[in-house]
Amino acid sequence: MSQTDNNGVSYMELARQAAKTVIETLNPYDEFAVVAFSSSTDVYINFEIPNGKCFSNTFAQATPQNKKLVKNYVSGISAGGGTEYGRALNAAFTFFDNVPSTTLADRAILFMSDGEPNDGISSILATLNRRNTALKNSVAVLTYGLGSGAGATTLRRMAQSTSVEVGSSDKIGTYIAITDPSNLRNQMASYYNFFSILGQATNIPIWTVPYLDSWGLGLMVTANLPVYIGGRLVGVAAADITIEELLAESSYFKPTELSYSFVINEGGLVINHPNFPYVTKREPLFVEATSFERDPEFTSVFVSMKSGGSGNKTFVSTRILPAGDSKMYGVRVVKVNSTYYWKQIPGTKFSLCLVLANEDSQTLLAAQGSLAPGTFLYHRFDLVPPTKQCSHGRSFCAKDQSSVALAARSFKDPELYLLQNASVNYVHTLTNYMEGKSFDTANIKPEVKDVVVATYKADELWKTAELDNLNRQVFWRYVATEEGLFRIFPGTQMPSNFDPVKRAWYENAQANRDKYVITPPYGDAASAVSVVTLVKALFEGKSDGVHNPATDKLIGAMGTDIVTSYFQQVISELYPICKQTSLYTCILIDNAGFVITAKQFVNNPKDAFNKHIASLEPEIAHRLQTSNVLLPGKCANIENALIYETFNISPNQTRLTGRTASPSCYYFELMPVFGTNTYLILAEKQIGTCSTSPITCQCAAISSCNNTPTCLDSSSCSCPCTSYNEVYQPCTNKYLFTSYSPQPCTPKIRDLTQLGISPVDLNNLEKCYEMSFPVPLTTVRQPVYGDCIVKEESSNAGAIIGGVIGGFFALVIIVIVCKKKC
């Protein structure tokens, strides 16, 4: 329809804006539905996602995801047809028929129209009264006339014919004429004033469900208090805080690998949990704690926590731990005898639960004394630069000295650490404490100083290492501990939110604690060179020096980054046949099937980034999968309702000799590389025997950014992939897990926030040590499986490890149930 208002805004667009404005004001506890109508009615249905038909007949939780879906639907509504008010009201009331009546929820129909109805006012009011009477007159009708041509008389009569109890008084529905688009948000949000209750002033803040901050700060919550003057709501006083700061003590509480804590709100939604990404770039799903804690014995704990109760309970519970360095490596599932302790956090409606593994203990070093003067170097070079300076790749570093970075978990008060701005004085205070010149602990946990002193031994070894050919191929050496310490050589500045315990290489060492771990290649951020990481778990000391990885306490991990091209050279020297004619190919893969080195990538190692054996050599992958060597696995990505399908080689796999499907292309041999998480595939290509129709692996789109996630059904061969989780119910925002459902995935490794570096001209500094490879100007970071492909230019910032609304339907009704008071 071409009708426009005085500002040139079409009534069609005005109606779209009005509908989307109301949707935006809803909070996740509200439920809503949208009905578009003209001569007939239409409701939103989503055929692309599992269970998406529910939008057509039930209210949907106003989660950010559901609001986005419905707003997209509203944007596509187009004008046409007549204006049947009665038909529209019947469609709207049908949603209420499908839910039981409750006094705890405010019910409303927001009815928008730009013109007079085709059916008579008597018929319209009769339909309205009949349907509302059946629901005990529990639904308020608020009407909005869009533009000067709206049927004001009919819309006003419709509103005035309904009266609902709000608090201790009855309120009659309201009619509002909307002619000024600039004031649209205030006018459309008038239903909040309608449902505000006189005298509900309170000193207890109301906390929002976490939401994604538009400034890139991660997940945020708002604490707000309504402001009343003379019994009338006039505004809200509010304060924002990130989840990481608000719940720092809980987020960083991890005394052992198997003990942790989590927090839920009064609705039972998880606010933070070890398997929930509390820092993210996209709006996650906030679902009930039972999606993460699925043991039947947890149900009674959950009920008590939601009601603000307290207590403790001991039972065998499930631990979900990472199996590698991303979701596409799957998870480890461990059963642990645990005690759950829970209690409501004072002054809030959040409940905290501590989950402690029984008979588990924290390993602490004996007192180590202090460091010698001048031997402690804190990583904040932008505040206090090192005395001896050098350049390493494109990083500002310390000559012949390692630096120490401490994560938030290293501090007595993690929240204070996250909130404070470090200063020169703070760095001096910390240095004096570590070197025994002061008793001011600088907020550091007592055990951290002992770890700092003990790991200085590594610094001495790194400094005295001869710069032979191997050392010239090594970019970084580092050690990290469970306390959050990170020591790196040569010393450099680390990102502000760096936590070594949550980095990919550390989690990989935990998952393969009995092995030396070799990671697939990736682009080092400080050098733009393709590197592989070698990392090994560290255990508590034993007097006899003998360790049992299955039972000993893990205290940290030590790693080094080696240039991929040099690593390929080492492999070819260990296995000379790999350098022979084109008939032979050697591929080194990790225990998830991701390629570390291959003959195809000798000249360009970056081509191997995130390459899986199934996409590189589908014939071989097919044989490995059908021989039950490369085993499939699944985990549920809770925050985005996806299933991640993964692969892992059987941990007891021995040498396998075979050939690919007939007519054969390869004879091949799979050999475990002793003591590591890797396997060498030696393949001999057979001349003239390749099939004209070779096997191809069904490698579907693995990213939900631009493609629909789907794991193609294939009887031959498949790659790691993602698909929609069939048990997620979008309208109720619940998972209906069964005993056969995959366990939750562990969170994606968080992005790092780089600190400012002192403006130092690296060209005027000597090199920390000579390296045997050039440093290119730029690099492209390839994402891990499940990410969008993003191109990034490397920076010189330091090391990072590792009315009428269009076409057919003329009007819109928004039907709302506010579970909380609107």
PDB file of N, CA, C and O in Angstrom, residues 105-152:
ATOM      1  N   ALA A 105       0.865 -14.666  35.370  1.00  0.00           N
ATOM      2  CA  ALA A 105       1.318 -14.107  34.106  1.00  0.00           C
ATOM      3  C   ALA A 105       0.346 -13.050  33.613  1.00  0.00           C
ATOM      4  O   ALA A 105      -0.869 -13.231  33.671  1.00  0.00           O
ATOM      5  N   ASP A 106       0.879 -11.918  33.156  1.00  0.00           N
ATOM      6  CA  ASP A 106       0.065 -10.892  32.524  1.00  0.00           C
ATOM      7  C   ASP A 106      -0.169 -11.287  31.069  1.00  0.00           C
ATOM      8  O   ASP A 106       0.759 -11.693  30.368  1.00  0.00           O
ATOM      9  N   ARG A 107      -1.418 -11.126  30.613  1.00  0.00           N
ATOM     10  CA  ARG A 107      -1.774 -11.532  29.261  1.00  0.00           C
ATOM     11  C   ARG A 107      -2.264 -10.329  28.477  1.00  0.00           C
ATOM     12  O   ARG A 107      -3.051  -9.541  28.988  1.00  0.00           O
ATOM     13  N   ALA A 108      -1.803 -10.214  27.267  1.00  0.00           N
ATOM     14  CA  ALA A 108      -2.199  -9.050  26.472  1.00  0.00           C
ATOM     15  C   ALA A 108      -2.202  -9.383  24.995  1.00  0.00           C
ATOM     16  O   ALA A 108      -1.442 -10.231  24.528  1.00  0.00           O
ATOM     17  N   ILE A 109      -3.101  -8.714  24.284  1.00  0.00           N
ATOM     18  CA  ILE A 109      -3.088  -8.691  22.826  1.00  0.00           C
ATOM     19  C   ILE A 109      -2.831  -7.251  22.415  1.00  0.00           C
ATOM     20  O   ILE A 109      -3.575  -6.347  22.805  1.00  0.00           O
ATOM     21  N   LEU A 110      -1.769  -7.049  21.673  1.00  0.00           N
ATOM     22  CA  LEU A 110      -1.464  -5.726  21.123  1.00  0.00           C
ATOM     23  C   LEU A 110      -1.937  -5.733  19.670  1.00  0.00           C
ATOM     24  O   LEU A 110      -1.351  -6.423  18.825  1.00  0.00           O
ATOM     25  N   PHE A 111      -2.996  -4.991  19.421  1.00  0.00           N
ATOM     26  CA  PHE A 111      -3.693  -5.054  18.137  1.00  0.00           C
ATOM     27  C   PHE A 111      -3.371  -3.781  17.358  1.00  0.00           C
ATOM     28  O   PHE A 111      -3.666  -2.674  17.798  1.00  0.00           O
ATOM     29  N   MET A 112      -2.773  -3.927  16.167  1.00  0.00           N
ATOM     30  CA  MET A 112      -2.367  -2.776  15.352  1.00  0.00           C
ATOM     31  C   MET A 112      -3.127  -2.765  14.041  1.00  0.00           C
ATOM     32  O   MET A 112      -3.242  -3.795  13.378  1.00  0.00           O
ATOM     33  N   SER A 113      -3.604  -1.612  13.675  1.00  0.00           N
ATOM     34  CA  SER A 113      -4.344  -1.484  12.408  1.00  0.00           C
ATOM     35  C   SER A 113      -4.131  -0.093  11.833  1.00  0.00           C
ATOM     36  O   SER A 113      -3.924   0.875  12.566  1.00  0.00           O
ATOM     37  N   ASP A 114      -4.241  -0.010  10.507  1.00  0.00           N
ATOM     38  CA  ASP A 114      -4.102   1.296   9.860  1.00  0.00           C
ATOM     39  C   ASP A 114      -5.424   1.783   9.272  1.00  0.00           C
ATOM     40  O   ASP A 114      -5.471   2.845   8.657  1.00  0.00           O
ATOM     41  N   GLY A 115      -6.508   1.026   9.428  1.00  0.00           N
ATOM     42  CA  GLY A 115      -7.752   1.458   8.788  1.00  0.00           C
ATOM     43  C   GLY A 115      -8.979   0.795   9.386  1.00  0.00           C
ATOM     44  O   GLY A 115      -8.914   0.036  10.347  1.00  0.00           O
ATOM     45  N   GLU A 116     -10.140   1.105   8.794  1.00  0.00           N
ATOM     46  CA  GLU A 116     -11.422   0.569   9.268  1.00  0.00           C
ATOM     47  C   GLU A 116     -11.551  -0.897   8.869  1.00  0.00           C
ATOM     48  O   GLU A 116     -11.081  -1.313   7.810  1.00  0.00           O
ATOM     49  N   PRO A 117     -12.194  -1.712   9.719  1.00  0.00           N
ATOM     50  CA  PRO A 117     -12.379  -3.126   9.393  1.00  0.00           C
ATOM     51  C   PRO A 117     -13.460  -3.326   8.350  1.00  0.00           C
ATOM     52  O   PRO A 117     -14.347  -2.484   8.177  1.00  0.00           O
ATOM     53  N   ASN A 118     -13.413  -4.465   7.659  1.00  0.00           N
ATOM     54  CA  ASN A 118     -14.459  -4.842   6.723  1.00  0.00           C
ATOM     55  C   ASN A 118     -15.665  -5.448   7.433  1.00  0.00           C
ATOM     56  O   ASN A 118     -16.778  -5.386   6.922  1.00  0.00           O
ATOM     57  N   ASP A 119     -15.440  -6.069   8.616  1.00  0.00           N
ATOM     58  CA  ASP A 119     -16.561  -6.627   9.368  1.00  0.00           C
ATOM     59  C   ASP A 119     -17.077  -5.572  10.344  1.00  0.00           C
ATOM     60  O   ASP A 119     -16.370  -4.636  10.737  1.00  0.00           O
ATOM     61  N   GLY A 120     -18.302  -5.697  10.787  1.00  0.00           N
ATOM     62  CA  GLY A 120     -18.944  -4.684  11.614  1.00  0.00           C
ATOM     63  C   GLY A 120     -18.433  -4.688  13.044  1.00  0.00           C
ATOM     64  O   GLY A 120     -17.971  -5.701  13.576  1.00  0.00           O
ATOM     65  N   ILE A 121     -18.597  -3.507  13.700  1.00  0.00           N
ATOM     66  CA  ILE A 121     -18.098  -3.359  15.054  1.00  0.00           C
ATOM     67  C   ILE A 121     -18.818  -4.282  16.035  1.00  0.00           C
ATOM     68  O   ILE A 121     -18.214  -4.796  16.983  1.00  0.00           O
ATOM     69  N   SER A 122     -20.120  -4.506  15.825  1.00  0.00           N
ATOM     70  CA  SER A 122     -20.875  -5.382  16.735  1.00  0.00           C
ATOM     71  C   SER A 122     -20.335  -6.804  16.688  1.00  0.00           C
ATOM     72  O   SER A 122     -20.163  -7.471  17.720  1.00  0.00           O
ATOM     73  N   SER A 123     -20.068  -7.276  15.469  1.00  0.00           N
ATOM     74  CA  SER A 123     -19.529  -8.623  15.307  1.00  0.00           C
ATOM     75  C   SER A 123     -18.140  -8.733  15.934  1.00  0.00           C
ATOM     76  O   SER A 123     -17.802  -9.739  16.583  1.00  0.00           O
ATOM     77  N   ILE A 124     -17.329  -7.682  15.754  1.00  0.00           N
ATOM     78  CA  ILE A 124     -15.967  -7.695  16.301  1.00  0.00           C
ATOM     79  C   ILE A 124     -16.009  -7.776  17.831  1.00  0.00           C
ATOM     80  O   ILE A 124     -15.315  -8.590  18.452  1.00  0.00           O
ATOM     81  N   LEU A 125     -16.840  -6.910  18.448  1.00  0.00           N
ATOM     82  CA  LEU A 125     -16.915  -6.884  19.913  1.00  0.00           C
ATOM     83  C   LEU A 125     -17.495  -8.181  20.458  1.00  0.00           C
ATOM     84  O   LEU A 125     -17.096  -8.666  21.524  1.00  0.00           O
ATOM     85  N   ALA A 126     -18.445  -8.768  19.729  1.00  0.00           N
ATOM     86  CA  ALA A 126     -19.032 -10.030  20.180  1.00  0.00           C
ATOM     87  C   ALA A 126     -17.970 -11.140  20.189  1.00  0.00           C
ATOM     88  O   ALA A 126     -17.894 -11.945  21.130  1.00  0.00           O
ATOM     89  N   THR A 127     -17.145 -11.172  19.130  1.00  0.00           N
ATOM     90  CA  THR A 127     -16.069 -12.165  19.070  1.00  0.00           C
ATOM     91  C   THR A 127     -15.077 -11.949  20.207  1.00  0.00           C
ATOM     92  O   THR A 127     -14.661 -12.903  20.890  1.00  0.00           O
ATOM     93  N   LEU A 128     -14.721 -10.674  20.427  1.00  0.00           N
ATOM     94  CA  LEU A 128     -13.763 -10.357  21.484  1.00  0.00           C
ATOM     95  C   LEU A 128     -14.295 -10.776  22.859  1.00  0.00           C
ATOM     96  O   LEU A 128     -13.592 -11.432  23.635  1.00  0.00           O
ATOM     97  N   ASN A 129     -15.532 -10.419  23.158  1.00  0.00           N
ATOM     98  CA  ASN A 129     -16.093 -10.735  24.474  1.00  0.00           C
ATOM     99  C   ASN A 129     -16.274 -12.237  24.674  1.00  0.00           C
ATOM    100  O   ASN A 129     -16.052 -12.768  25.766  1.00  0.00           O
ATOM    101  N   ARG A 130     -16.696 -12.920  23.608  1.00  0.00           N
ATOM    102  CA  ARG A 130     -16.899 -14.363  23.724  1.00  0.00           C
ATOM    103  C   ARG A 130     -15.586 -15.085  24.000  1.00  0.00           C
ATOM    104  O   ARG A 130     -15.509 -15.934  24.896  1.00  0.00           O
ATOM    105  N   ARG A 131     -14.550 -14.747  23.261  1.00  0.00           N
ATOM    106  CA  ARG A 131     -13.269 -15.438  23.435  1.00  0.00           C
ATOM    107  C   ARG A 131     -12.626 -15.095  24.779  1.00  0.00           C
ATOM    108  O   ARG A 131     -12.018 -15.932  25.436  1.00  0.00           O
ATOM    109  N   ASN A 132     -12.762 -13.833  25.205  1.00  0.00           N
ATOM    110  CA  ASN A 132     -12.141 -13.436  26.464  1.00  0.00           C
ATOM    111  C   ASN A 132     -12.903 -14.013  27.668  1.00  0.00           C
ATOM    112  O   ASN A 132     -12.306 -14.377  28.682  1.00  0.00           O
ATOM    113  N   THR A 133     -14.226 -14.077  27.554  1.00  0.00           N
ATOM    114  CA  THR A 133     -15.027 -14.656  28.640  1.00  0.00           C
ATOM    115  C   THR A 133     -14.619 -16.101  28.883  1.00  0.00           C
ATOM    116  O   THR A 133     -14.541 -16.560  30.037  1.00  0.00           O
ATOM    117  N   ALA A 134     -14.344 -16.826  27.808  1.00  0.00           N
ATOM    118  CA  ALA A 134     -13.921 -18.222  27.942  1.00  0.00           C
ATOM    119  C   ALA A 134     -12.601 -18.335  28.692  1.00  0.00           C
ATOM    120  O   ALA A 134     -12.289 -19.388  29.269  1.00  0.00           O
ATOM    121  N   LEU A 135     -11.822 -17.257  28.695  1.00  0.00           N
ATOM    122  CA  LEU A 135     -10.543 -17.241  29.397  1.00  0.00           C
ATOM    123  C   LEU A 135     -10.646 -16.452  30.699  1.00  0.00           C
ATOM    124  O   LEU A 135      -9.645 -15.959  31.220  1.00  0.00           O
ATOM    125  N   LYS A 136     -11.891 -16.299  31.219  1.00  0.00           N
ATOM    126  CA  LYS A 136     -12.153 -15.590  32.482  1.00  0.00           C
ATOM    127  C   LYS A 136     -11.684 -14.135  32.414  1.00  0.00           C
ATOM    128  O   LYS A 136     -11.200 -13.582  33.397  1.00  0.00           O
ATOM    129  N   ASN A 137     -11.829 -13.542  31.228  1.00  0.00           N
ATOM    130  CA  ASN A 137     -11.475 -12.135  31.011  1.00  0.00           C
ATOM    131  C   ASN A 137     -10.067 -11.811  31.510  1.00  0.00           C
ATOM    132  O   ASN A 137      -9.810 -10.781  32.129  1.00  0.00           O
ATOM    133  N   SER A 138      -9.130 -12.714  31.221  1.00  0.00           N
ATOM    134  CA  SER A 138      -7.748 -12.547  31.697  1.00  0.00           C
ATOM    135  C   SER A 138      -6.851 -11.832  30.705  1.00  0.00           C
ATOM    136  O   SER A 138      -5.687 -11.557  31.007  1.00  0.00           O
ATOM    137  N   VAL A 139      -7.392 -11.505  29.512  1.00  0.00           N
ATOM    138  CA  VAL A 139      -6.553 -10.924  28.465  1.00  0.00           C
ATOM    139  C   VAL A 139      -6.897  -9.449  28.275  1.00  0.00           C
ATOM    140  O   VAL A 139      -8.056  -9.093  28.019  1.00  0.00           O
ATOM    141  N   ALA A 140      -5.885  -8.588  28.415  1.00  0.00           N
ATOM    142  CA  ALA A 140      -6.069  -7.163  28.122  1.00  0.00           C
ATOM    143  C   ALA A 140      -5.844  -6.932  26.637  1.00  0.00           C
ATOM    144  O   ALA A 140      -4.927  -7.510  26.046  1.00  0.00           O
ATOM    145  N   VAL A 141      -6.672  -6.095  26.031  1.00  0.00           N
ATOM    146  CA  VAL A 141      -6.507  -5.752  24.629  1.00  0.00           C
ATOM    147  C   VAL A 141      -6.069  -4.296  24.549  1.00  0.00           C
ATOM    148  O   VAL A 141      -6.799  -3.390  24.966  1.00  0.00           O
ATOM    149  N   LEU A 142      -4.866  -4.087  24.033  1.00  0.00           N
ATOM    150  CA  LEU A 142      -4.320  -2.747  23.841  1.00  0.00           C
ATOM    151  C   LEU A 142      -4.260  -2.503  22.345  1.00  0.00           C
ATOM    152  O   LEU A 142      -3.657  -3.294  21.610  1.00  0.00           O
ATOM    153  N   THR A 143      -4.888  -1.446  21.896  1.00  0.00           N
ATOM    154  CA  THR A 143      -5.001  -1.216  20.462  1.00  0.00           C
ATOM    155  C   THR A 143      -4.192   0.005  20.050  1.00  0.00           C
ATOM    156  O   THR A 143      -4.020   0.956  20.811  1.00  0.00           O
ATOM    157  N   TYR A 144      -3.712  -0.038  18.790  1.00  0.00           N
ATOM    158  CA  TYR A 144      -2.849   1.023  18.263  1.00  0.00           C
ATOM    159  C   TYR A 144      -3.313   1.365  16.854  1.00  0.00           C
ATOM    160  O   TYR A 144      -3.388   0.482  15.971  1.00  0.00           O
ATOM    161  N   GLY A 145      -3.641   2.621  16.652  1.00  0.00           N
ATOM    162  CA  GLY A 145      -4.015   3.089  15.328  1.00  0.00           C
ATOM    163  C   GLY A 145      -2.811   3.664  14.625  1.00  0.00           C
ATOM    164  O   GLY A 145      -2.171   4.601  15.125  1.00  0.00           O
ATOM    165  N   LEU A 146      -2.481   3.129  13.477  1.00  0.00           N
ATOM    166  CA  LEU A 146      -1.277   3.536  12.747  1.00  0.00           C
ATOM    167  C   LEU A 146      -1.662   4.510  11.644  1.00  0.00           C
ATOM    168  O   LEU A 146      -2.293   4.138  10.662  1.00  0.00           O
ATOM    169  N   GLY A 147      -1.281   5.758  11.815  1.00  0.00           N
ATOM    170  CA  GLY A 147      -1.562   6.758  10.799  1.00  0.00           C
ATOM    171  C   GLY A 147      -2.938   7.382  10.972  1.00  0.00           C
ATOM    172  O   GLY A 147      -3.769   6.952  11.772  1.00  0.00           O
ATOM    173  N   SER A 148      -3.196   8.417  10.173  1.00  0.00           N
ATOM    174  CA  SER A 148      -4.428   9.192  10.312  1.00  0.00           C
ATOM    175  C   SER A 148      -5.659   8.440   9.841  1.00  0.00           C
ATOM    176  O   SER A 148      -6.779   8.779  10.200  1.00  0.00           O
ATOM    177  N   GLY A 149      -5.466   7.368   9.050  1.00  0.00           N
ATOM    178  CA  GLY A 149      -6.618   6.646   8.524  1.00  0.00           C
ATOM    179  C   GLY A 149      -7.076   5.489   9.375  1.00  0.00           C
ATOM    180  O   GLY A 149      -7.964   4.746   8.986  1.00  0.00           O
ATOM    181  N   ALA A 150      -6.461   5.309  10.546  1.00  0.00           N
ATOM    182  CA  ALA A 150      -6.803   4.176  11.400  1.00  0.00           C
ATOM    183  C   ALA A 150      -8.218   4.311  11.937  1.00  0.00           C
ATOM    184  O   ALA A 150      -8.707   5.412  12.184  1.00  0.00           O
ATOM    185  N   GLY A 151      -8.885   3.174  12.124  1.00  0.00           N
ATOM    186  CA  GLY A 151     -10.258   3.163  12.640  1.00  0.00           C
ATOM    187  C   GLY A 151     -10.284   3.414  14.128  1.00  0.00           C
ATOM    188  O   GLY A 151     -10.431   2.475  14.931  1.00  0.00           O
ATOM    189  N   ALA A 152     -10.180   4.678  14.535  1.00  0.00           N
ATOM    190  CA  ALA A 152     -10.045   5.023  15.948  1.00  0.00           C
ATOM    191  C   ALA A 152     -11.238   4.548  16.771  1.00  0.00           C
ATOM    192  O   ALA A 152     -11.075   4.033  17.878  1.00  0.00           O
TER     193      ALA A 152
END
